[in-house]
Amino acid sequence: MSGSINIQGNSAQPNSTQINNVNLSTSGTAYTIEDVNRDCLRTLRCPNSLVLKNRLKENKDRLLYESIEWIFHDQQYIKWQDGDDLGLLWIKGGAGKGKTMMSIGLIEQIPHRQSRSTIMTYFFCQNADYELNTIESIVKGLILQLVNQQEQLTASLRRRWDTARKRFDEGITWRMLWHIFLEMVNCCQCQRVYVVVDALDKCEDKGIADFFKLIVRTGLYPPFKIKWLLTSRPWDSAEQKLLVGADQVLVSLELNSDHVAEAVKTYIARKVEELDRNQRYGPSLRQEIEKELRNRAEETYL
């Protein structure tokens, strides 16, 4: 097999390399770097976390940012977000405690609360969809988020790509994807990379225990350029794997029940206010409905 590389209109500073325009030719077919990038990503079939986030927001009620404001004042959270000594924060809570909406709020708020350059990548596990409930889908989603923000990171994929056959040199496993992801994070042109993976308990992959081990053993390294935020329901086996060092911490929604209860109360009050505008209940009936809903809610959003 013969091929050629044509590099035109490129310049570089001393002791550096800069390549802007590249044409790869294999068996008479010319490819640009953009073509190769698109082929790589198309073959990977990465789930789009941004589309999924927007779909979740459409299917749920509008997020009330004041309902999650308390987490930004939690001492464990502050140390994780701003410090150099903590690399992983696990938020656990039972069904209906608002974990997914909290994840969405944190994803949208964290970049605006940072003075340093920051990248946010995230994924939402969905147990009813096979393409959204495996470790492979999690890592693919994180990779797509990274390259969408810094296109040069696709170089990590191109190095493993066979342009002529339009496939990766070896079968891609989630472990291979994991190493590609870590390589991309190391090459990110920013000071911090925040990684949010919501509802890990909905991941139905048999290798989840190994995934937890890899996060702790290879995904955490001081001074913690990468910051992991994971959410799930209470999960004893996950706790044994994820909270094994001083650089991993937990925020339990059950232990912060006062904050959760206040958030649910705020949510109910806002919903009743919306209904009152349409139905014109009047003050007395409105208060009665709000009280009944609070009693039934039992400090959850269910």
Coordinates of N, CA and C in Angstrom, one line a residue, residues 101-212:
M101 N -31.1 16.4 39.0 CA -31.3 17.9 38.8 C -30.1 18.6 39.5
M102 N -29.6 18.1 40.6 CA -28.5 18.7 41.2 C -27.3 18.6 40.3
S103 N -27.1 17.4 39.7 CA -26.0 17.2 38.7 C -26.1 18.2 37.6
I104 N -27.3 18.4 37.0 CA -27.4 19.4 36.0 C -27.1 20.8 36.5
G105 N -27.5 21.1 37.6 CA -27.2 22.5 38.2 C -25.7 22.7 38.4
L106 N -25.1 21.6 38.9 CA -23.6 21.8 39.1 C -22.9 21.9 37.8
I107 N -23.3 21.1 36.8 CA -22.7 21.1 35.5 C -22.7 22.5 34.9
E108 N -23.9 23.2 35.1 CA -24.1 24.5 34.5 C -23.5 25.6 35.4
Q109 N -23.3 25.4 36.7 CA -22.9 26.4 37.6 C -21.4 26.4 37.8
I110 N -20.8 25.3 37.9 CA -19.3 25.2 38.3 C -18.4 26.0 37.4
P111 N -18.6 26.0 36.0 CA -17.7 26.8 35.2 C -17.8 28.3 35.5
H112 N -18.9 28.7 35.9 CA -19.1 30.2 36.1 C -18.6 30.6 37.5
R113 N -18.3 29.6 38.3 CA -17.8 29.9 39.7 C -16.3 29.7 39.8
Q114 N -15.6 29.5 38.7 CA -14.2 29.3 38.6 C -13.4 30.5 38.1
S115 N -12.3 30.8 38.8 CA -11.5 31.9 38.3 C -10.4 31.3 37.3
R116 N -10.1 30.0 37.4 CA -9.1 29.4 36.6 C -9.8 28.8 35.3
S117 N -9.0 28.5 34.3 CA -9.6 27.9 33.1 C -10.1 26.5 33.4
T118 N -11.3 26.2 32.9 CA -12.0 25.0 33.3 C -12.7 24.4 32.1
I119 N -12.7 23.0 32.1 CA -13.5 22.2 31.1 C -14.4 21.4 31.9
M120 N -15.6 21.3 31.5 CA -16.6 20.4 32.1 C -17.0 19.3 31.1
T121 N -16.9 18.0 31.6 CA -17.4 16.9 30.8 C -18.3 16.1 31.7
Y122 N -19.3 15.5 31.1 CA -20.3 14.8 32.0 C -21.1 13.7 31.2
F123 N -21.8 12.9 32.0 CA -22.6 11.8 31.4 C -23.7 11.5 32.4
F124 N -24.9 11.1 31.8 CA -26.0 10.7 32.6 C -26.4 9.3 32.3
C125 N -26.2 8.4 33.2 CA -26.6 7.0 33.0 C -28.1 6.8 33.0
Q126 N -28.6 5.9 32.1 CA -30.0 5.7 31.9 C -30.2 4.2 31.8
N127 N -30.8 3.5 32.8 CA -30.8 2.1 32.9 C -31.7 1.5 31.8
A128 N -32.7 2.3 31.2 CA -33.6 1.7 30.2 C -33.0 1.8 28.8
D129 N -31.8 2.3 28.6 CA -31.2 2.5 27.3 C -29.8 1.8 27.3
Y130 N -29.7 0.8 26.5 CA -28.4 0.1 26.5 C -27.2 1.0 26.1
E131 N -27.5 2.0 25.2 CA -26.4 2.8 24.8 C -26.1 3.9 25.8
L132 N -26.8 3.9 27.0 CA -26.5 4.9 28.0 C -26.3 4.2 29.4
N133 N -26.1 2.9 29.4 CA -26.0 2.2 30.7 C -24.8 1.3 30.8
T134 N -23.8 1.6 30.0 CA -22.5 0.8 30.1 C -21.3 1.6 30.4
I135 N -20.2 1.0 30.8 CA -19.0 1.8 31.0 C -18.5 2.4 29.7
E136 N -18.6 1.6 28.7 CA -18.2 2.0 27.3 C -18.9 3.3 26.9
S137 N -20.2 3.4 27.2 CA -21.0 4.6 26.8 C -20.6 5.7 27.7
I138 N -20.3 5.5 29.0 CA -19.9 6.6 29.8 C -18.6 7.2 29.3
V139 N -17.6 6.4 29.0 CA -16.3 7.0 28.6 C -16.4 7.6 27.2
K140 N -17.2 7.0 26.3 CA -17.4 7.6 25.0 C -18.0 9.0 25.2
G141 N -19.0 9.1 26.0 CA -19.7 10.4 26.2 C -18.7 11.4 26.8
L142 N -17.9 11.0 27.7 CA -16.9 12.0 28.3 C -15.9 12.4 27.2
I143 N -15.5 11.5 26.3 CA -14.5 11.8 25.3 C -15.1 12.8 24.3
L144 N -16.4 12.6 23.9 CA -17.0 13.5 22.9 C -17.1 14.9 23.5
Q145 N -17.4 15.0 24.8 CA -17.5 16.3 25.4 C -16.2 17.0 25.4
L146 N -15.1 16.3 25.6 CA -13.8 16.9 25.6 C -13.4 17.4 24.2
V147 N -13.6 16.5 23.2 CA -13.2 17.0 21.8 C -14.1 18.1 21.3
N148 N -15.3 18.1 21.7 CA -16.2 19.2 21.3 C -15.7 20.6 21.8
Q149 N -14.9 20.5 22.9 CA -14.4 21.8 23.5 C -13.0 22.1 23.1
Q150 N -12.2 21.0 22.8 CA -10.8 21.2 22.4 C -10.5 20.2 21.3
E151 N -10.7 20.7 20.1 CA -10.6 19.8 18.9 C -9.3 19.1 18.8
Q152 N -8.2 19.7 19.2 CA -6.9 19.1 19.1 C -6.8 17.8 19.8
L153 N -7.7 17.5 20.8 CA -7.6 16.3 21.5 C -7.9 15.1 20.7
T154 N -8.5 15.3 19.5 CA -8.8 14.1 18.6 C -7.5 13.4 18.2
A155 N -6.4 14.1 18.4 CA -5.1 13.4 18.0 C -4.9 12.1 18.8
S156 N -5.5 12.0 20.0 CA -5.4 10.8 20.7 C -6.2 9.6 20.0
L157 N -7.2 10.0 19.3 CA -8.0 9.0 18.6 C -7.3 8.7 17.2
R158 N -6.8 9.7 16.6 CA -6.2 9.5 15.2 C -5.0 8.6 15.3
R159 N -4.2 8.6 16.4 CA -3.1 7.7 16.5 C -3.4 6.3 16.5
R160 N -4.7 6.0 16.8 CA -5.1 4.6 16.8 C -6.0 4.2 15.6
W161 N -6.1 5.1 14.6 CA -7.1 5.0 13.5 C -6.4 4.6 12.2
D162 N -7.0 3.6 11.6 CA -6.5 3.1 10.3 C -7.4 3.8 9.2
T163 N -6.8 4.8 8.6 CA -7.6 5.6 7.6 C -8.1 4.8 6.4
A164 N -7.2 3.9 5.9 CA -7.6 3.2 4.7 C -8.8 2.2 5.0
R165 N -8.8 1.6 6.1 CA -9.8 0.6 6.5 C -11.0 1.3 7.3
K166 N -10.8 2.6 7.6 CA -11.8 3.3 8.4 C -12.2 2.5 9.6
R167 N -11.2 2.2 10.4 CA -11.5 1.5 11.7 C -10.3 1.7 12.6
F168 N -10.5 1.4 13.8 CA -9.4 1.5 14.8 C -8.5 0.3 14.7
D169 N -7.2 0.4 15.0 CA -6.3 -0.7 14.8 C -6.7 -1.9 15.5
E170 N -7.2 -1.8 16.7 CA -7.7 -2.9 17.4 C -9.1 -2.7 17.9
G171 N -9.8 -3.8 18.3 CA -11.1 -3.6 18.8 C -11.1 -2.7 20.0
I172 N -12.0 -1.7 20.0 CA -12.1 -0.7 21.1 C -12.9 -1.3 22.2
T173 N -12.2 -1.4 23.4 CA -12.9 -1.8 24.6 C -13.0 -0.6 25.5
W174 N -13.7 -0.7 26.6 CA -13.9 0.4 27.5 C -12.6 0.7 28.2
R175 N -11.7 -0.3 28.4 CA -10.4 0.0 29.0 C -9.5 0.8 28.1
M176 N -9.5 0.4 26.8 CA -8.8 1.2 25.8 C -9.3 2.7 25.8
L177 N -10.6 2.8 25.8 CA -11.2 4.1 25.8 C -10.8 4.9 27.0
W178 N -10.7 4.2 28.1 CA -10.3 4.9 29.4 C -8.9 5.5 29.2
H179 N -8.0 4.7 28.6 CA -6.6 5.2 28.5 C -6.6 6.4 27.5
I180 N -7.4 6.4 26.5 CA -7.6 7.5 25.5 C -8.1 8.7 26.3
F181 N -9.1 8.5 27.1 CA -9.7 9.6 27.9 C -8.6 10.3 28.8
L182 N -7.9 9.4 29.5 CA -6.9 10.0 30.4 C -5.8 10.8 29.6
E183 N -5.4 10.2 28.5 CA -4.5 10.9 27.6 C -5.0 12.3 27.2
M184 N -6.3 12.3 26.8 CA -6.9 13.6 26.4 C -6.9 14.6 27.6
V185 N -7.2 14.1 28.8 CA -7.3 15.0 30.0 C -5.9 15.6 30.2
N186 N -4.9 14.8 30.1 CA -3.5 15.3 30.3 C -3.1 16.3 29.3
C187 N -3.7 16.2 28.1 CA -3.4 17.2 27.0 C -4.3 18.4 27.0
C188 N -5.3 18.4 27.8 CA -6.3 19.5 27.8 C -5.5 20.9 28.1
Q189 N -5.8 21.9 27.4 CA -5.2 23.2 27.6 C -6.1 24.0 28.6
C190 N -6.1 23.5 29.8 CA -6.8 24.2 30.9 C -6.2 23.7 32.2
Q191 N -6.6 24.4 33.3 CA -6.1 24.1 34.6 C -6.9 23.0 35.3
R192 N -8.2 22.9 35.0 CA -9.0 21.9 35.7 C -10.0 21.3 34.7
V193 N -10.2 20.0 34.9 CA -11.2 19.3 34.1 C -12.2 18.7 35.2
Y194 N -13.4 19.1 35.2 CA -14.4 18.6 36.0 C -15.2 17.5 35.3
V195 N -15.3 16.3 35.9 CA -16.0 15.2 35.3 C -17.2 14.8 36.2
V196 N -18.4 14.9 35.7 CA -19.6 14.6 36.4 C -20.3 13.3 35.8
V197 N -20.5 12.3 36.5 CA -21.2 11.1 36.1 C -22.4 10.9 37.0
D198 N -23.6 11.0 36.5 CA -24.8 11.0 37.3 C -25.4 9.6 37.2
A199 N -26.0 9.2 38.3 CA -26.8 7.9 38.4 C -25.9 6.7 38.1
L200 N -24.8 6.5 38.7 CA -23.9 5.4 38.4 C -24.6 4.1 38.7
D201 N -25.5 4.1 39.6 CA -26.2 2.9 40.0 C -27.1 2.3 38.8
K202 N -27.3 3.2 37.8 CA -28.1 2.8 36.7 C -27.2 2.2 35.6
C203 N -25.9 2.1 35.8 CA -25.0 1.5 34.9 C -25.1 0.0 35.2
E204 N -25.4 -0.8 34.2 CA -25.7 -2.2 34.4 C -24.5 -3.1 33.8
D205 N -23.3 -2.5 33.8 CA -22.2 -3.2 33.3 C -21.5 -4.1 34.4
K206 N -21.2 -5.3 34.1 CA -20.6 -6.2 35.1 C -19.2 -5.7 35.5
G207 N -18.6 -4.9 34.7 CA -17.3 -4.4 35.1 C -17.2 -3.2 35.9
I208 N -18.4 -2.8 36.5 CA -18.4 -1.5 37.2 C -17.4 -1.5 38.3
A209 N -17.2 -2.6 39.0 CA -16.3 -2.6 40.2 C -14.8 -2.3 39.7
D210 N -14.5 -2.8 38.5 CA -13.2 -2.6 37.9 C -13.1 -1.1 37.5
F211 N -14.2 -0.5 37.0 CA -14.2 0.9 36.6 C -13.9 1.8 37.8
F212 N -14.6 1.5 38.9 CA -14.4 2.2 40.2 C -12.9 2.2 40.6

